[in-house]
mmCIF file of C-alpha atoms in Angstrom:
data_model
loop_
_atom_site.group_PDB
_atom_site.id
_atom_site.type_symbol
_atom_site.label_atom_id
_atom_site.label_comp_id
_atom_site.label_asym_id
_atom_site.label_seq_id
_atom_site.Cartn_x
_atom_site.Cartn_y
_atom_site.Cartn_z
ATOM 1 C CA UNK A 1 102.445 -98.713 75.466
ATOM 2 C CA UNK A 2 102.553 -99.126 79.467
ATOM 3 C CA UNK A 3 102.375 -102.805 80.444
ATOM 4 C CA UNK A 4 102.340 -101.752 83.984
ATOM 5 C CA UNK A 5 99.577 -98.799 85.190
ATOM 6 C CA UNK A 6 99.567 -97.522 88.438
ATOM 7 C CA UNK A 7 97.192 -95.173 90.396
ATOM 8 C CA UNK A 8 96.949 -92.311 92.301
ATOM 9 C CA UNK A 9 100.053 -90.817 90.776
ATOM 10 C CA UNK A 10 100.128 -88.499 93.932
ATOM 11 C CA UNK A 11 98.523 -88.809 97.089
ATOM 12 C CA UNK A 12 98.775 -86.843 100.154
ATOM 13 C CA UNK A 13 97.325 -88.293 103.550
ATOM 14 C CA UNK A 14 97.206 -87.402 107.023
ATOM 15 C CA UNK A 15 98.748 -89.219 109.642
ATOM 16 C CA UNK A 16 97.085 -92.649 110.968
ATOM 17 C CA UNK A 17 94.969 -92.650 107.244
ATOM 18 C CA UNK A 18 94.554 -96.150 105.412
ATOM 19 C CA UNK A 19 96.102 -96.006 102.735
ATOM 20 C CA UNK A 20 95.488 -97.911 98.509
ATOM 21 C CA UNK A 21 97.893 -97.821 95.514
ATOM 22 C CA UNK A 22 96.566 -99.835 93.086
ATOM 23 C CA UNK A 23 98.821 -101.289 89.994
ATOM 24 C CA UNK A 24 96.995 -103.067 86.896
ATOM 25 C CA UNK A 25 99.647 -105.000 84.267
ATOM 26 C CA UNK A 26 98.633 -106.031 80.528
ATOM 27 C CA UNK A 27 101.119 -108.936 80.516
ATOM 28 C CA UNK A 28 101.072 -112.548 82.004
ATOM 29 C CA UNK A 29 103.360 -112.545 84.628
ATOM 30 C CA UNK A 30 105.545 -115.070 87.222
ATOM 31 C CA UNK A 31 105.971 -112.092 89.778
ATOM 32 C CA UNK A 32 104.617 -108.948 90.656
ATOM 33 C CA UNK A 33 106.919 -106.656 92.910
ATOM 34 C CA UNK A 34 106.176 -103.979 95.156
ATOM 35 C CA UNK A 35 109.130 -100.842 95.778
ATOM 36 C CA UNK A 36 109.896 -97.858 98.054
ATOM 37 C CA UNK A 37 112.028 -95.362 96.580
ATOM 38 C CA UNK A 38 113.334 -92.498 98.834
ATOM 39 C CA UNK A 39 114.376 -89.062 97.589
ATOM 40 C CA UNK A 40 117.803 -89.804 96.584
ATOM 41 C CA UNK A 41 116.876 -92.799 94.060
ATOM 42 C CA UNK A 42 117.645 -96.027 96.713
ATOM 43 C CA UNK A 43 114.936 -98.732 96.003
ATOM 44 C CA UNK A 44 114.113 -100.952 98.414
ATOM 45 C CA UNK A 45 111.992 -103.913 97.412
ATOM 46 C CA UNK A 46 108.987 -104.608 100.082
ATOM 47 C CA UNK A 47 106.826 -107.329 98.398
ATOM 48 C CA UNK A 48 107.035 -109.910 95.573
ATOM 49 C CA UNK A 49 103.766 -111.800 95.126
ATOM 50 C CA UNK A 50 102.842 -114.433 92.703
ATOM 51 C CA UNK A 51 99.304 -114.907 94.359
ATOM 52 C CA UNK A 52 97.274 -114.501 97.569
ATOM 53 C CA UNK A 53 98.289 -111.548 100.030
ATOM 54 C CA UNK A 54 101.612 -110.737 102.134
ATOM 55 C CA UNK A 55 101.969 -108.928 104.904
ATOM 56 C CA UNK A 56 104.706 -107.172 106.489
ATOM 57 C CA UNK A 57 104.071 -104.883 109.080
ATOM 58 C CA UNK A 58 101.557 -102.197 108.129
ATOM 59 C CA UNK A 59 101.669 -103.068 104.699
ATOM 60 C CA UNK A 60 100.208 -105.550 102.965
ATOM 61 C CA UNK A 61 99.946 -106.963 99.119
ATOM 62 C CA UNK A 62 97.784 -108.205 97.525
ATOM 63 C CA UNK A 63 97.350 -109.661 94.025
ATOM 64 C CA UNK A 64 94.299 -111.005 92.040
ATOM 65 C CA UNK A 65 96.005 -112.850 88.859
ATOM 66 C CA UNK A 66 92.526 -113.332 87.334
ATOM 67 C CA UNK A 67 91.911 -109.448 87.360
ATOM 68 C CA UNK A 68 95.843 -108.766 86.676
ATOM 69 C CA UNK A 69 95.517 -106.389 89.581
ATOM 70 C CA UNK A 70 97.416 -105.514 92.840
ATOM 71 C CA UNK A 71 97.118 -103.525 95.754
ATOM 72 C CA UNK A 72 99.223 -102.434 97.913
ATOM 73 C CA UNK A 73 97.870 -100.923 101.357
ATOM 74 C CA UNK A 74 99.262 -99.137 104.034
ATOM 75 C CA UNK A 75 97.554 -99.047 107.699
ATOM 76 C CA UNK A 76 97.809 -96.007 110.104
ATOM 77 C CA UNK A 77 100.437 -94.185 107.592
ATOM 78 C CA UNK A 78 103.091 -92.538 109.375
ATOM 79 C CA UNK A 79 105.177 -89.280 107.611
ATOM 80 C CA UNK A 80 108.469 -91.461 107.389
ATOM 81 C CA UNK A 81 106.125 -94.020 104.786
ATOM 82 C CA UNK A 82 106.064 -90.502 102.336
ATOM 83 C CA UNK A 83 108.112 -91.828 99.510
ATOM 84 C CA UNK A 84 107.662 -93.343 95.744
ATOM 85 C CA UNK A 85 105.883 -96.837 95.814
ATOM 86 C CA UNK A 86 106.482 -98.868 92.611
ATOM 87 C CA UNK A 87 104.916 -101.462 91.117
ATOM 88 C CA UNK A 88 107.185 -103.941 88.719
ATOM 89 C CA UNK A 89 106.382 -107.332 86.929
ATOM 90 C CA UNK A 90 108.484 -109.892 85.708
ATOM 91 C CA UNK A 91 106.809 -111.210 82.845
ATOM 92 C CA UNK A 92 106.456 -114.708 81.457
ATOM 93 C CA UNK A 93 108.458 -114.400 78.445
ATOM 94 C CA UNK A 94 112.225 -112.290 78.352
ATOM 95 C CA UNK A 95 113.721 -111.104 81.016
ATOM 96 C CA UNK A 96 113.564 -107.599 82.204
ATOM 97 C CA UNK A 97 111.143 -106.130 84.447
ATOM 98 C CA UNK A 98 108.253 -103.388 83.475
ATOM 99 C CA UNK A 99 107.444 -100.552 86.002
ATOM 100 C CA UNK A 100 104.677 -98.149 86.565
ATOM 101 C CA UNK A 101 105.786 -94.628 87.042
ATOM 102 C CA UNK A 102 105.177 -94.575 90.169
ATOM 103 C CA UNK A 103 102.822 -93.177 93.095
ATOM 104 C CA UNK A 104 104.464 -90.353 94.997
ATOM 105 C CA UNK A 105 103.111 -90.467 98.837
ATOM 106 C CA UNK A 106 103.199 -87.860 101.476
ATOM 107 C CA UNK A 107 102.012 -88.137 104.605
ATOM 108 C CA UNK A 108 101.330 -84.966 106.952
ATOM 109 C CA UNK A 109 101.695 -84.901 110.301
ATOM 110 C CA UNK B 29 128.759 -107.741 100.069
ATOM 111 C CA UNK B 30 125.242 -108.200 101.519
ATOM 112 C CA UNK B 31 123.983 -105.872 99.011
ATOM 113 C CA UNK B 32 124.025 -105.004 95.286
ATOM 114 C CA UNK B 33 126.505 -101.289 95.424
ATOM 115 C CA UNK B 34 126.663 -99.016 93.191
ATOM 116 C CA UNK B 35 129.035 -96.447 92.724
ATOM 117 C CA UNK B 36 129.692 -93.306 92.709
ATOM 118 C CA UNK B 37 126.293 -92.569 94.633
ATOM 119 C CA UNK B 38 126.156 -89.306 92.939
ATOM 120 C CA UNK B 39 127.898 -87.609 89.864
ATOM 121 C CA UNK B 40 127.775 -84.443 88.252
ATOM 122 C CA UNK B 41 129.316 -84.180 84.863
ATOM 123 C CA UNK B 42 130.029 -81.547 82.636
ATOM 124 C CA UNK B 43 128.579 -81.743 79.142
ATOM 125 C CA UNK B 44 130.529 -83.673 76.792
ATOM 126 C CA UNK B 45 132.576 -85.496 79.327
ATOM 127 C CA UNK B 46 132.793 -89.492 79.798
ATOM 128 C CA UNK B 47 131.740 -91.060 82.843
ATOM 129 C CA UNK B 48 131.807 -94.564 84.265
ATOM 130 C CA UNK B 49 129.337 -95.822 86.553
ATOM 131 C CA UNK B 50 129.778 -99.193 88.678
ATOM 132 C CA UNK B 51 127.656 -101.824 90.013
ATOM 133 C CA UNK B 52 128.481 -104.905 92.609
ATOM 134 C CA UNK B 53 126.365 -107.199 92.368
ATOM 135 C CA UNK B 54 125.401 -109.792 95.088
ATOM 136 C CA UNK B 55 128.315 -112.409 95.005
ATOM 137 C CA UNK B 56 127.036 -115.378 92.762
ATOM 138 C CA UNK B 57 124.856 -113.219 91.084
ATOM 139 C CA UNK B 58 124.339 -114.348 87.745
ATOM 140 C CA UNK B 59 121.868 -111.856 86.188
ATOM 141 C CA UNK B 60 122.037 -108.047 86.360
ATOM 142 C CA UNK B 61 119.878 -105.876 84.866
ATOM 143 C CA UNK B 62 120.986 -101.627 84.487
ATOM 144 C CA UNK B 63 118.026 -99.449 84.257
ATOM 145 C CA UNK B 64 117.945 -95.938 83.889
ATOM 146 C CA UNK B 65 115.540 -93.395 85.825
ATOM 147 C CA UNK B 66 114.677 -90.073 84.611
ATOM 148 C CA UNK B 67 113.155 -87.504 87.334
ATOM 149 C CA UNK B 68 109.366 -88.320 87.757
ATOM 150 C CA UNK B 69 109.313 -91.265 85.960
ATOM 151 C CA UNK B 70 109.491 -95.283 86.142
ATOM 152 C CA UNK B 71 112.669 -97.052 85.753
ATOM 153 C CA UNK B 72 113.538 -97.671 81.902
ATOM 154 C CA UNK B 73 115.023 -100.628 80.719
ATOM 155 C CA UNK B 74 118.675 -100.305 80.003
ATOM 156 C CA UNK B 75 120.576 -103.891 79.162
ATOM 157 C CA UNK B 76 120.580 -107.067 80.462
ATOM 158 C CA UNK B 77 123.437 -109.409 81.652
ATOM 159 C CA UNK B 78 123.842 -113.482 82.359
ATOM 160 C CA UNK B 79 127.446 -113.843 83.684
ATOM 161 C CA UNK B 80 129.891 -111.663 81.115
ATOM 162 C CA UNK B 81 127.433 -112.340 78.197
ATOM 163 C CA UNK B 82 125.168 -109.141 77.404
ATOM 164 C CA UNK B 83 121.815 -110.801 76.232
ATOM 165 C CA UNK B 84 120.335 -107.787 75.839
ATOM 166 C CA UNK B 85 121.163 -104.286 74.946
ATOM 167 C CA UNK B 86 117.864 -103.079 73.238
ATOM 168 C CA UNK B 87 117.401 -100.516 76.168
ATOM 169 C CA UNK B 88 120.664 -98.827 75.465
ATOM 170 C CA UNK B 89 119.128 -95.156 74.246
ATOM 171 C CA UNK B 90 122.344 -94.300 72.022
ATOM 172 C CA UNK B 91 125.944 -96.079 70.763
ATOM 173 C CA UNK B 92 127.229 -93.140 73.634
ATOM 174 C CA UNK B 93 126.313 -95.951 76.292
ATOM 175 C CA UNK B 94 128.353 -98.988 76.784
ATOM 176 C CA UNK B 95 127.827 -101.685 79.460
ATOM 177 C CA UNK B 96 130.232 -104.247 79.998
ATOM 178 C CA UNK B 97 130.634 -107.202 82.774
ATOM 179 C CA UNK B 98 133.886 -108.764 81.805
ATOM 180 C CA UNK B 99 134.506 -111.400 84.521
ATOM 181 C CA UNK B 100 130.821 -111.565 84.920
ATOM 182 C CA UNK B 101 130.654 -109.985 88.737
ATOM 183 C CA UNK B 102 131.278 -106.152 88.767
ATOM 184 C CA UNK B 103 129.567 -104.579 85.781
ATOM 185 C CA UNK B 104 130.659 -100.765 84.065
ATOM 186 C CA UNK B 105 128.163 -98.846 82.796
ATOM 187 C CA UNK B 106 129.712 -96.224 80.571
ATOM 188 C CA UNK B 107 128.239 -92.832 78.781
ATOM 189 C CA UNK B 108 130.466 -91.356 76.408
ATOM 190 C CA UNK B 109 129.879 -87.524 75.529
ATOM 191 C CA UNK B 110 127.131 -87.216 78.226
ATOM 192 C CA UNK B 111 124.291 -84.665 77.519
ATOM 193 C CA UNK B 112 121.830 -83.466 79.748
ATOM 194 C CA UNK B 113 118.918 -85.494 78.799
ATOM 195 C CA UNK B 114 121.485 -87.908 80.257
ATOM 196 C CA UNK B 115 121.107 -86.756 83.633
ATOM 197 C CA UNK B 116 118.843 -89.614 85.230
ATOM 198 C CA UNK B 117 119.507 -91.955 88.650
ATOM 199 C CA UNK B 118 120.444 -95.376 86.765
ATOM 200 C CA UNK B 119 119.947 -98.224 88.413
ATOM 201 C CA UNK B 120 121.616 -101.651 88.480
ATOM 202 C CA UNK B 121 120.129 -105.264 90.083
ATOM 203 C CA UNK B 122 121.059 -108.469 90.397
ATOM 204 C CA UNK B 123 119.003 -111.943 90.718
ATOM 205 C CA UNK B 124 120.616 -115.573 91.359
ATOM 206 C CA UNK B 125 119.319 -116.782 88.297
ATOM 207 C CA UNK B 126 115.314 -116.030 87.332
ATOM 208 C CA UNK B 127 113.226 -113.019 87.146
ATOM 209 C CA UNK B 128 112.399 -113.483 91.246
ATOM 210 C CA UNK B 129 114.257 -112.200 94.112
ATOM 211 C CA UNK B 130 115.982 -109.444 92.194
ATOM 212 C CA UNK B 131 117.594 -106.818 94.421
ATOM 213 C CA UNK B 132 118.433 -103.104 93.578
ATOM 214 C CA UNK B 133 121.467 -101.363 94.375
ATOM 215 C CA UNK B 134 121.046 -97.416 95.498
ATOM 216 C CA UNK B 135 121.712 -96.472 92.261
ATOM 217 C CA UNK B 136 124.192 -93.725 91.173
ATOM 218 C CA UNK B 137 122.258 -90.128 90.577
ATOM 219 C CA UNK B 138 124.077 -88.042 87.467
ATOM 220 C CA UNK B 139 123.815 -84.993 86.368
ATOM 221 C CA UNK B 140 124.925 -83.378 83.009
ATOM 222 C CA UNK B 141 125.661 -79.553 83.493
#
């Protein structure tokens, strides 16, 4: 059972492309949560979103609670964005996160 | 620290040996989560800590793993008799009090050979 489904698994892009992941949860939730992992295993969290859209940069969140659907977009992708990108949700009830597997990005130069 | 570390930042065990893995959580911390990562896939739920009480162990894959947070800072994450399906990064973060603003340490990368 995977509360938390994310998609592509892999995507490869060139250089300056727009880039989707898209993460769909089963569970009600208090926070969705958006992560970069680098070869080596370091996470680094970029977005936690309850509603609406953030923006940081060239990446923005978004997150339709209706739909129990995020997105998580990168604009004119750049080869040092090629990592892991995570999606995790804190759920209403207990008190440990669920995570997708993950959607493993490279970008060519 | 500014930061949740985790130590060592990578391991390499022999099979059958003990090792002890350690986490520093942000100072005043009060929940920390360890979570264990095996190559290709999403973090896994290890076992779950409010101060020095462990709420939740359910994660824990075998009695070989032991967690432990006994002055409810620095937590010890402990694999007795490792075996390769061991070998995993494992992950350890830490939240003020609530399921928001967690933050993840580096995590420590082991493997069993």
């Amino acid at each position: 059972k995977n509360e938390v489904e994310q998609s592509p698994q892999n995507l490869t892009a060139q250089e300056g492309e727009f880039i989707t992941i898209n993460c769909s949860y089963s569970v009600g939730i208090s926070a969705l949560h958006w992560l970069q992992q680098h070869p080596g295993g370091g996470i680094v969290s970029l977005f936690m979103l309850s509603s609406g859209k953030k923006k940081h940069g060239r990446l923005i969140a978004t997150i339709n609670i209706q739909e129990k659907h995020s997105s998580l977009h990168i604009t004119a992708s750049h080869p040092r964005d090629s990592a892991v990108y995570i999606c995790a949700v804190s759920p209403n009830t207990g008190n440990q996160f669920y995570f997708g597997t993950g959607t493993s990005l490279t970008v060519i130069p | 620290g500014a930061g949740v570390s985790q130590s060592p930042r990578y391991k390499v065990a022999k099979r059958g040996q003990d090792v002890a893995l350690r986490c520093d959580p942000i100072s005043g911390h009060v929940s920390l989560f360890w979570y264990q990562q095996a190559l290709g896939q999403g973090p896994e739920f290890l076992t779950y800590f409010q101060n020095e009480a462990q709420l939740d162990k359910s994660g824990l894959p075998s009695d070989r793993f032991f967690a432990e947070r006994p002055e409810g800072s620095v937590s010890t994450l402990k694999i007795q008799r490792t075996q390769q399906e061991d070998s995993a990064v494992y992950l350890c973060a830490s939240s003020l009090s609530t399921p928001y603003g967690y933050t993840f340490g580096s995590g420590t990368r082991l493997t069993v050979v």
